[in-house]
Short mmCIF file of C-alpha atoms in Angstrom, two decimals:
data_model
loop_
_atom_site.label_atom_id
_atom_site.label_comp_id
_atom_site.label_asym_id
_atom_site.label_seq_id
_atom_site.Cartn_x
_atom_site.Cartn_y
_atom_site.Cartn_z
CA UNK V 1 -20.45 109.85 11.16
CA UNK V 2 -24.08 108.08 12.35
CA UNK V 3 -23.61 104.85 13.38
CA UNK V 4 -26.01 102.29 12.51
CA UNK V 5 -27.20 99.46 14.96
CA UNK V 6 -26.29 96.05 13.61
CA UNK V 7 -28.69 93.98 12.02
CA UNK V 8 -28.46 90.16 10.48
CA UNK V 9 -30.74 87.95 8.54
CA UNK V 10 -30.08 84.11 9.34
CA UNK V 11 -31.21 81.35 6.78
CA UNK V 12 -31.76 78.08 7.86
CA UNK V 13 -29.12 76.29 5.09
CA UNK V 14 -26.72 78.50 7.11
CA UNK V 15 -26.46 81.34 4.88
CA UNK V 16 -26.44 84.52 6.75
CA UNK V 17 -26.45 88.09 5.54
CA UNK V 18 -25.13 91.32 7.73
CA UNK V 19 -26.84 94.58 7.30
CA UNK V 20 -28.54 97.41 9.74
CA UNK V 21 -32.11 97.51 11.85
CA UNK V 22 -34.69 99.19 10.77
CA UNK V 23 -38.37 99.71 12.10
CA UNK V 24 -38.86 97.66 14.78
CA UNK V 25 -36.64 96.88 17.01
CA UNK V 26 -36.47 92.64 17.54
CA UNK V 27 -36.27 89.69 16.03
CA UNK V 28 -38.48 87.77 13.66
CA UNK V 29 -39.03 84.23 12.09
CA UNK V 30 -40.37 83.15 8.78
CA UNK V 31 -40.55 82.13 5.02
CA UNK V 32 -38.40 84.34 3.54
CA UNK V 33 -39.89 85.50 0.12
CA UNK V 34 -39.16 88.18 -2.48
CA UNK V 35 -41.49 90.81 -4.07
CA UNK V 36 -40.65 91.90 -7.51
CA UNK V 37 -42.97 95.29 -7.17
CA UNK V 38 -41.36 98.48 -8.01
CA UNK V 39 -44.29 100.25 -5.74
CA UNK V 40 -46.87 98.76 -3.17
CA UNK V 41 -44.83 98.36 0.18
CA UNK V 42 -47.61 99.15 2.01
CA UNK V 43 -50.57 97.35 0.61
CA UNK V 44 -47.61 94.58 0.52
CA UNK V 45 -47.15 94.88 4.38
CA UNK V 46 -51.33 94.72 4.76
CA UNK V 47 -51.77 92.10 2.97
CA UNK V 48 -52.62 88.92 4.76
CA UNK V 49 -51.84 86.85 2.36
CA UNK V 50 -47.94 87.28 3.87
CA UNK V 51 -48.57 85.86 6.93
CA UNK V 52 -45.83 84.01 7.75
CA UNK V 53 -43.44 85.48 6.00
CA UNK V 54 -40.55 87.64 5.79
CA UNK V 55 -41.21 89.90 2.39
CA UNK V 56 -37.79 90.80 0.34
CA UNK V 57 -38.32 93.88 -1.67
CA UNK V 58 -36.28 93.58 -4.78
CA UNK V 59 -36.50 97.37 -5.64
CA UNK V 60 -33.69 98.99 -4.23
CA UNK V 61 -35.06 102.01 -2.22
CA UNK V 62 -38.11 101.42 -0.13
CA UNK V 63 -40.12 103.97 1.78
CA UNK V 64 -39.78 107.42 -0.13
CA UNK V 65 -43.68 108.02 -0.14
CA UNK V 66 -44.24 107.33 3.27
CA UNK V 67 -47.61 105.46 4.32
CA UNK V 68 -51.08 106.21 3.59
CA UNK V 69 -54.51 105.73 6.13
CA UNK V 70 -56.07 104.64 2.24
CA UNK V 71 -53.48 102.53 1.19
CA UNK V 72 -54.00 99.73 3.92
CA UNK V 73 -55.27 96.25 2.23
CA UNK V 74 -56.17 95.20 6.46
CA UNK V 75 -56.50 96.69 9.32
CA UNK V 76 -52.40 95.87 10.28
CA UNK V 77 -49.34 94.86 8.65
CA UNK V 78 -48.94 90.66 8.36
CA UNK V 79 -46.11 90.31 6.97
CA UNK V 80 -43.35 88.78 9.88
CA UNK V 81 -40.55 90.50 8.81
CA UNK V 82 -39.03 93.10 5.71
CA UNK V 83 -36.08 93.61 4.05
CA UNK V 84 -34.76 96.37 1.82
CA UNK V 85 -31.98 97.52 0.08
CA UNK V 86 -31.89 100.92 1.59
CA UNK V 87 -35.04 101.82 3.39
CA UNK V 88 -35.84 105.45 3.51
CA UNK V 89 -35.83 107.81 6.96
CA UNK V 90 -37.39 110.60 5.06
CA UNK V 91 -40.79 110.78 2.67
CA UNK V 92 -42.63 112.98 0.35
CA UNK V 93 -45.59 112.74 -1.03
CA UNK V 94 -48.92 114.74 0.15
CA UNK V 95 -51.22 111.50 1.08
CA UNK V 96 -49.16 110.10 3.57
CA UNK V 97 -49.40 110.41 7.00
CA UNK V 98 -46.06 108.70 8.47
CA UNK V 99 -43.08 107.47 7.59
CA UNK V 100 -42.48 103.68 7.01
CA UNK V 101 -40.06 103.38 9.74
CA UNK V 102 -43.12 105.00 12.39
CA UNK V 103 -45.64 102.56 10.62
CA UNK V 104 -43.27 99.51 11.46
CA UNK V 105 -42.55 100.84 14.71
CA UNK V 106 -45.99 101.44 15.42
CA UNK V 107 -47.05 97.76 14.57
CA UNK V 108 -43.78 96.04 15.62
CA UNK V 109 -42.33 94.95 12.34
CA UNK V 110 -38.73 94.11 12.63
CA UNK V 111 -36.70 94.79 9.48
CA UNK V 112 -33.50 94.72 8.46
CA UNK V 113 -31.56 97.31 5.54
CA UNK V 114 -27.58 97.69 3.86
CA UNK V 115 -27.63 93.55 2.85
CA UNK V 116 -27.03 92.46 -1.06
CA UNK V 117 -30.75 91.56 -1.95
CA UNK V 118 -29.67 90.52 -5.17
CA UNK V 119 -27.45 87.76 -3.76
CA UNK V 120 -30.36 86.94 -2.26
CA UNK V 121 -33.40 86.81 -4.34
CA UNK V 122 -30.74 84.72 -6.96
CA UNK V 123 -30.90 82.39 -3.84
CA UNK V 124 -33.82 82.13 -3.28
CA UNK V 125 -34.26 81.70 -7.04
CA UNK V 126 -32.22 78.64 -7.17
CA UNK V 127 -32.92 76.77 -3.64
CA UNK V 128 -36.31 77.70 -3.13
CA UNK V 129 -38.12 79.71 -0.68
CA UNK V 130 -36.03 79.08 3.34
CA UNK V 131 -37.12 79.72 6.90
CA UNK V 132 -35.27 82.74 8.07
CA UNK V 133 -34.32 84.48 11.28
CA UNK V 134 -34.37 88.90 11.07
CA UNK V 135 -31.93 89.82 14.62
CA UNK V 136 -31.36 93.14 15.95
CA UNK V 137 -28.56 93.76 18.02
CA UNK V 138 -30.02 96.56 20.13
CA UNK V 139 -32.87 93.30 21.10
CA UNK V 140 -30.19 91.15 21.82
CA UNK V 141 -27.50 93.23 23.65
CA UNK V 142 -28.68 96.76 24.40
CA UNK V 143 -25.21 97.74 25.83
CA UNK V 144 -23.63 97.17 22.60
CA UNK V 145 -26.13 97.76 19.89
CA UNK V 146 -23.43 98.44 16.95
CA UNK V 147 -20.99 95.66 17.79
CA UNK V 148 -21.15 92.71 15.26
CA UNK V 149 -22.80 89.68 16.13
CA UNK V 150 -19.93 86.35 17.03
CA UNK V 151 -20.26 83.25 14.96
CA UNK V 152 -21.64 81.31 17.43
CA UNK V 153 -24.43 83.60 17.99
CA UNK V 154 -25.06 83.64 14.19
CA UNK V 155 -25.41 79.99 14.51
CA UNK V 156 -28.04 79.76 17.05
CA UNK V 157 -30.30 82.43 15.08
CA UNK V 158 -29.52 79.73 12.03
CA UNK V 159 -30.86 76.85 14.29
CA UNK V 160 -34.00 79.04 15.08
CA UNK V 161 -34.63 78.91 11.61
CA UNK V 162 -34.50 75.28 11.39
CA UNK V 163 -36.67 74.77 14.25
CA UNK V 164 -39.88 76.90 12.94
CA UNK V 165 -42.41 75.44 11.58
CA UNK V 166 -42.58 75.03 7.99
CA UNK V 167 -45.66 76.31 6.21
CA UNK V 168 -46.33 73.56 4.51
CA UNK V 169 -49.09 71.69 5.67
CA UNK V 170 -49.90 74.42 9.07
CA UNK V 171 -53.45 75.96 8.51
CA UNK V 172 -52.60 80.05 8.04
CA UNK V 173 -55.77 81.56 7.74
CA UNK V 174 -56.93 80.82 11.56
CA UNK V 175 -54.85 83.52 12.18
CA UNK V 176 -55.97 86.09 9.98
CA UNK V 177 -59.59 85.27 8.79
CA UNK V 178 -62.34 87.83 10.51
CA UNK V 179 -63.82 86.26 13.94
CA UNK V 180 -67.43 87.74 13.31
CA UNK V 181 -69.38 87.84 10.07
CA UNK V 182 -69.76 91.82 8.98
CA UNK V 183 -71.74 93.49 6.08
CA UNK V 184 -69.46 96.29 3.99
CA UNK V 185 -71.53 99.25 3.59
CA UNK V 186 -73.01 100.27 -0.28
CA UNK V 187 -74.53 103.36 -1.29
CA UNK V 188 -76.83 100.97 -3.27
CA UNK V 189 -79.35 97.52 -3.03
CA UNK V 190 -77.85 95.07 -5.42
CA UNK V 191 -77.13 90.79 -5.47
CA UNK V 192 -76.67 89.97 -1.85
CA UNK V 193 -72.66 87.89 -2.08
CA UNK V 194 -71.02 85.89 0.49
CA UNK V 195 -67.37 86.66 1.11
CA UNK V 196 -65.55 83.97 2.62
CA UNK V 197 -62.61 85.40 4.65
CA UNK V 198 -59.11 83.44 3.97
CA UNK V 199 -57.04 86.71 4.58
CA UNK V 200 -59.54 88.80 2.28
CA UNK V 201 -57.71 92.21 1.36
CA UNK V 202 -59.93 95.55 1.65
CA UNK V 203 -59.50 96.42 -2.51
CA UNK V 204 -61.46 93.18 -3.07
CA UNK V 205 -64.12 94.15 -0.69
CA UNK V 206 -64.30 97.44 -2.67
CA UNK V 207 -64.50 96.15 -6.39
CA UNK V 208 -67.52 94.00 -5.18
CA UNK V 209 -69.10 96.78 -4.38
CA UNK V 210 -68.54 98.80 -7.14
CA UNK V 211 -70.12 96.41 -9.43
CA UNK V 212 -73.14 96.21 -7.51
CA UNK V 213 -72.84 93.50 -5.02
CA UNK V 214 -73.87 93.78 -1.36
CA UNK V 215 -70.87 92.36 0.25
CA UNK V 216 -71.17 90.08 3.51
CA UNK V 217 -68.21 88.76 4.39
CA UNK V 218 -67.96 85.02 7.09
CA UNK V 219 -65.57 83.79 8.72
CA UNK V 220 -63.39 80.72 7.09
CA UNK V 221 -64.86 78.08 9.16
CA UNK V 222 -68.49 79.22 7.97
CA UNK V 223 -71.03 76.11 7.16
CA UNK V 224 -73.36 75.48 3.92
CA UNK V 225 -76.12 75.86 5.98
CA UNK V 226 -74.39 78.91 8.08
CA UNK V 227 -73.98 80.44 4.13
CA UNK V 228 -77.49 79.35 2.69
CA UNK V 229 -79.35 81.14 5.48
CA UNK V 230 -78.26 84.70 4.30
CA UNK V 231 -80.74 83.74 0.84
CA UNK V 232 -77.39 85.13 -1.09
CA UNK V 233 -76.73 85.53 -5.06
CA UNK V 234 -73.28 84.19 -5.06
CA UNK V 235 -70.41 83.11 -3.59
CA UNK V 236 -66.80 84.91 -3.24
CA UNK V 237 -63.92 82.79 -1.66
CA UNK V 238 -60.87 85.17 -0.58
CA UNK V 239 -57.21 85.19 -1.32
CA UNK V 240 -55.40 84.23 2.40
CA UNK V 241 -52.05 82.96 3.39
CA UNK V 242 -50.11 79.52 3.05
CA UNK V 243 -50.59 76.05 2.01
CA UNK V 244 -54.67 75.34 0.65
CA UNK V 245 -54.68 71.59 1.50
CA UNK V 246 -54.78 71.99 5.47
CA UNK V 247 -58.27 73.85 4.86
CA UNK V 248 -60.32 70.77 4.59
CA UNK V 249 -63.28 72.64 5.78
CA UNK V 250 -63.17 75.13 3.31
CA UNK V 251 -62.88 72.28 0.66
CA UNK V 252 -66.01 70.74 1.67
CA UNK V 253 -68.09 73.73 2.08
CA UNK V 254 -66.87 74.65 -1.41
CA UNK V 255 -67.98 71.47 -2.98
CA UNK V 256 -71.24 71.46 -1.18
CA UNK V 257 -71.99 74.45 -2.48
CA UNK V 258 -70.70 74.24 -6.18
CA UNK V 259 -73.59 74.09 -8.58
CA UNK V 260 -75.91 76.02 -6.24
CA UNK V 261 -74.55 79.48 -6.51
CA UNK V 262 -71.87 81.25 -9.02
CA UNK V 263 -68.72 81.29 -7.13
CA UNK V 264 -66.21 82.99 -7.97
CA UNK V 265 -62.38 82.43 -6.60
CA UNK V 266 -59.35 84.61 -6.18
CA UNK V 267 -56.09 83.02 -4.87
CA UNK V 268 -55.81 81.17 -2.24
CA UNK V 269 -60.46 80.41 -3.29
CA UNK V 270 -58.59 79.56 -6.56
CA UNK V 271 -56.63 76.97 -4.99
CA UNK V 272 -59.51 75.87 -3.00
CA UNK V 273 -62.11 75.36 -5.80
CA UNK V 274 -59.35 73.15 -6.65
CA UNK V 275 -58.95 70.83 -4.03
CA UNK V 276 -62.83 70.85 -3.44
CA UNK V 277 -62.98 69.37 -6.93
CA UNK V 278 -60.79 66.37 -6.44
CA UNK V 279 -57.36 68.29 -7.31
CA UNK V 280 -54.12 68.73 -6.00
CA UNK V 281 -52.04 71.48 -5.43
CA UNK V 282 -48.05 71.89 -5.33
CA UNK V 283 -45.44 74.41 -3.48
CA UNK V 284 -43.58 76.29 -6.28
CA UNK V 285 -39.76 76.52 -6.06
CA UNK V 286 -40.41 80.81 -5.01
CA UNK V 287 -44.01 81.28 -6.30
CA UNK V 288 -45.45 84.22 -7.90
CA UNK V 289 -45.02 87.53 -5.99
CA UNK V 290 -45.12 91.12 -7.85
CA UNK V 291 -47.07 93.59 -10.43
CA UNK V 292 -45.30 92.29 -13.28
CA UNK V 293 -46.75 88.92 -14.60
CA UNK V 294 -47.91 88.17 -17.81
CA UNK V 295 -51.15 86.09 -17.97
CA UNK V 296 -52.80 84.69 -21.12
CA UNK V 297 -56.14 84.72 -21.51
CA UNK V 298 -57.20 81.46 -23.53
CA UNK V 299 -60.57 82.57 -23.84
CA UNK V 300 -60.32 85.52 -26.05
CA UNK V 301 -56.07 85.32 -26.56
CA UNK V 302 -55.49 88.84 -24.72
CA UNK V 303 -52.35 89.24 -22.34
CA UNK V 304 -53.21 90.77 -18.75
CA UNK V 305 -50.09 92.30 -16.86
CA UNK V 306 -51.38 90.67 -13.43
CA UNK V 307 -50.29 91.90 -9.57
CA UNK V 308 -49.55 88.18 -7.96
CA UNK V 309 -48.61 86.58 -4.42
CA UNK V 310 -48.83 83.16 -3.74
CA UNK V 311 -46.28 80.18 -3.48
CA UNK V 312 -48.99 77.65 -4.41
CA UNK V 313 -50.47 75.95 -7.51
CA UNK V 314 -53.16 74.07 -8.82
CA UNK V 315 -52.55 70.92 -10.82
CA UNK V 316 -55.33 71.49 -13.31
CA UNK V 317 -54.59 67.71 -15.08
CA UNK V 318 -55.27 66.27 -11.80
CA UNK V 319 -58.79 67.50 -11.01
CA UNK V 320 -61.02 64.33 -12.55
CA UNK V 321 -63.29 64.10 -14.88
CA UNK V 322 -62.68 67.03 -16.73
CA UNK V 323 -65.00 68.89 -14.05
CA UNK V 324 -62.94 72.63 -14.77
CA UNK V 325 -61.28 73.55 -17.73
CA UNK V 326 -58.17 76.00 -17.90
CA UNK V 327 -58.65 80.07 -18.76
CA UNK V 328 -55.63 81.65 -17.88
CA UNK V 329 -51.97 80.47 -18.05
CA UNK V 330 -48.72 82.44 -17.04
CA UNK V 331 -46.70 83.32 -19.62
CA UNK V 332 -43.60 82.65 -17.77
CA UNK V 333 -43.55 79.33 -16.62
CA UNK V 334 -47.29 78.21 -17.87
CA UNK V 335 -48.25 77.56 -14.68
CA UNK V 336 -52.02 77.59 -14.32
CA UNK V 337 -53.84 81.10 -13.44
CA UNK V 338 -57.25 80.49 -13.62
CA UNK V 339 -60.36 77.89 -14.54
CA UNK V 340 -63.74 77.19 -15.11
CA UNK V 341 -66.13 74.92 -14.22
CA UNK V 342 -67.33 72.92 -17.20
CA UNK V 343 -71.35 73.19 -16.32
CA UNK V 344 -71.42 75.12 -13.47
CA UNK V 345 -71.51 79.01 -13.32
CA UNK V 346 -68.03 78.48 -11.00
CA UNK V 347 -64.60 80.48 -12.18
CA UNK V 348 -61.42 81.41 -10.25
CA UNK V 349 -58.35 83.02 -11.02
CA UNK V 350 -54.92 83.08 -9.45
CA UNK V 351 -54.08 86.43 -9.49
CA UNK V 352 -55.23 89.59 -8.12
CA UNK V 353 -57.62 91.31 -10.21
CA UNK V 354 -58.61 94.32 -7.95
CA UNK V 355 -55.01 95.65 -7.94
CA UNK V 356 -53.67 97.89 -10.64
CA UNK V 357 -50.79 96.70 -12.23
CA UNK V 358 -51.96 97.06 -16.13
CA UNK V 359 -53.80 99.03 -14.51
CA UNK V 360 -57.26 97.74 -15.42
CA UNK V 361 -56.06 94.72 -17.23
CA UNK V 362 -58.14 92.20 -14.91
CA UNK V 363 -61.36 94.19 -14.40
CA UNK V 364 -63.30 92.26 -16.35
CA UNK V 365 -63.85 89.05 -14.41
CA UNK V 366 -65.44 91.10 -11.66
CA UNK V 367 -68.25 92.23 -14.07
CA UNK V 368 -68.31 88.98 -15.22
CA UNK V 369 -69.02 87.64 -11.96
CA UNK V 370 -71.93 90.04 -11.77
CA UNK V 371 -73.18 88.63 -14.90
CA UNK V 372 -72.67 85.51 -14.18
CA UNK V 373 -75.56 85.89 -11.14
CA UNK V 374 -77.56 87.96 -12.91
CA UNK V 375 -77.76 84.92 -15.34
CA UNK V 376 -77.87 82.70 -12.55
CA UNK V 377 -80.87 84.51 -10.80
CA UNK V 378 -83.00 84.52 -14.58
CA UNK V 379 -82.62 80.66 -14.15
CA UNK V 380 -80.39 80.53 -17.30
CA UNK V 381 -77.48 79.67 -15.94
CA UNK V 382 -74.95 80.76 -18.28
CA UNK V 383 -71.30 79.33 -17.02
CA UNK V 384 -68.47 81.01 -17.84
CA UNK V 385 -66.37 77.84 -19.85
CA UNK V 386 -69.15 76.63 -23.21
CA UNK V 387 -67.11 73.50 -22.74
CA UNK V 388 -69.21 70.15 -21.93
CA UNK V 389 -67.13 67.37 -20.49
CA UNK V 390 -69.63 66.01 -18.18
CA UNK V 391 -70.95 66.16 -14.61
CA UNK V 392 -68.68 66.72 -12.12
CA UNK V 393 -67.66 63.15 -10.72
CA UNK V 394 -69.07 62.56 -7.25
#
């Protein structure tokens, strides 16, 4: 009989689940979240968008394909922590060069496997997202590394989970935007686009591309002026990790710059376009996070199957004047998933339309951003909403 070194997951109400270590061995702090993705792990793991937290898998077996040089959304996982049904030792598939438990090993993500992730996803569910604590016993007590862990010692990996700092309100992209601006290479000239880094994931990068923009992607704290001196077509603001309203820089560049180029916005630049606007965002009860969510289009009435992380909304009745109207809305809890700007050539969405859940349900707005600065750069302006509720207030 193996014998599997003990593992537990602490939550900071005091909950605490018992299972079995897996990749890395250590411990790990962080919101504790839950994916509803059947596939993905690994562009999951890569995405920075999940920095900060520890990712919950609902699908019950986790690793059987291994992990792919192709598949990676950044150039490491972000994610603080993972946690599986049943993660798998073994892998087949013909792409992959490593097993997930190698990968985690090789970038030091602690996990934990064997707990009832049902139980808790329906917690998380009801409560709300928690801070949580992953704890391996071979970190803690190498002599013993299959012994259970005492009460009290569950206890003070609870109160570690109280003491981290919450999200909310903590500026998450300083840790994951790029430090130096970088242009991605084409095989072909076409409109010259700004790419504001929030956490922007590698997929994105590549569906610029393929509709003929000439990606050049800045660091978050990038100016106006910093942006207007690379003479670009448009502007693309990134999907990135945690709470938008810290990110009062990006707000202001955003509004500075709203009238004078199309912009487009995917998640967390969703959020942003918001708050730049005069609107405020809210923290969902467990947000949006999987391949599986049905978005309405209002503009033509067609329903996109959408791939979706973020915890985050905007409040679309509380930007003023009527400045952006709504596009998209989700079809489970009507939350809004995307806008447009009223005059301006300036649209955003919530999801993520580069990944493949449909699998080509989204493509469209990426086309349509092209057209939108090809429209632009003819000096007819064409905006993406025909709705006329005034000038955006100042």
């Amino acid at each position: 009989m193996i014998r599997k070194e003990r593992a537990i997951l602490a939550l900071e109400d005091g909950t605490v689940y018992r299972g079995y270590a897996f990749g890395h061995r250590g411990e790990t702090v962080g919101e504790v979240v839950f994916n509803t993705s059947m596939t993905g792990y690994q562009e999951i793991m890569t995405d920075p968008s999940y920095n900060g937290q520890i990712v919950t898998i609902t699908y019950p077996h986790v690793g059987n394909y291994g992990v792919a040089i192709y598949d990676m959304e950044s150039n490491k996982p972000y994610v603080r922590g993972f946690i599986s049904r049943e993660f798998s030792g073994e892998y087949s598939n013909h792409r992959a060069q490593q097993s997930l438990e190698a990968f985690m090993q090789q970038y030091g993500v602690v996990s934990i496997q064997g707990i009832d992730t049902r139980a808790l996803v329906r917690r998380l569910r009801e409560g709300g997202v928690v801070k949580g604590v992953i704890a391996h016993r071979s970190y803690t007590h190498p002599e013993d590394s299959y012994g259970e862990f005492t009460p009290a010692e569950e206890q003070v990996y609870v109160q570690r989970a109280r003491d981290h700092q919450d999200i909310d309100g903590h500026d998450m992209t300083r840790e994951v935007t790029t430090a130096l601006p970088y242009a991605f290479p084409t095989l072909r000239h076409g409109k010259r686009v700004v790419l504001m880094d929030f956490g922007i994931k590698h997929t994105i990068i590549e569906r610029l591309a393929e509709v003929g923009i000439e990606p050049i992607v800045v660091p978050a704290h990038t100016t106006p002026a910093q942006i207007m001196a690379l003479q670009p077509h448009g502007l693309f603001l990134s999907n990135g990790p945690g709470d938008p309203a810290p990110l009062e820089y990006a707000h202001k560049t955003a509004w500075e710059l709203m009238g004078l180029l199309p912009t487009f916005g995917i998640c967390l630049g969703h959020q942003i376009l918001g708050l730049a606007a005069g609107g405020k965002t809210f923290k969902m009860k467990f947000g949006h996070r999987g391949g599986n969510q049905p978005v309405k289009n209002l503009l033509t009435g067609n329903v996109e199957i959408t791939s979706q992380n973020h915890g985050y909304a905007v409040d679309i009745d509380s930007i003023p004047n009527g400045a952006f109207v709504a596009t998209h809305v989700n079809l489970n809890d009507g939350t809004l998933e995307g806008m447009a700007h009223a005059r301006y050539p300036v649209f955003s969405v919530q999801y993520h339309p580069e990944a493949s859940p449909g699998p080509h349900d989204s493509r469209y707005l990426f086309d349509r951003f092209i057209e939108e600065i090809d429209a632009f750069d003819g000096g007819t302006g064409t905006p993406i909403a025909k709705a006329s509720s005034g000038r955006l207030g100042v």
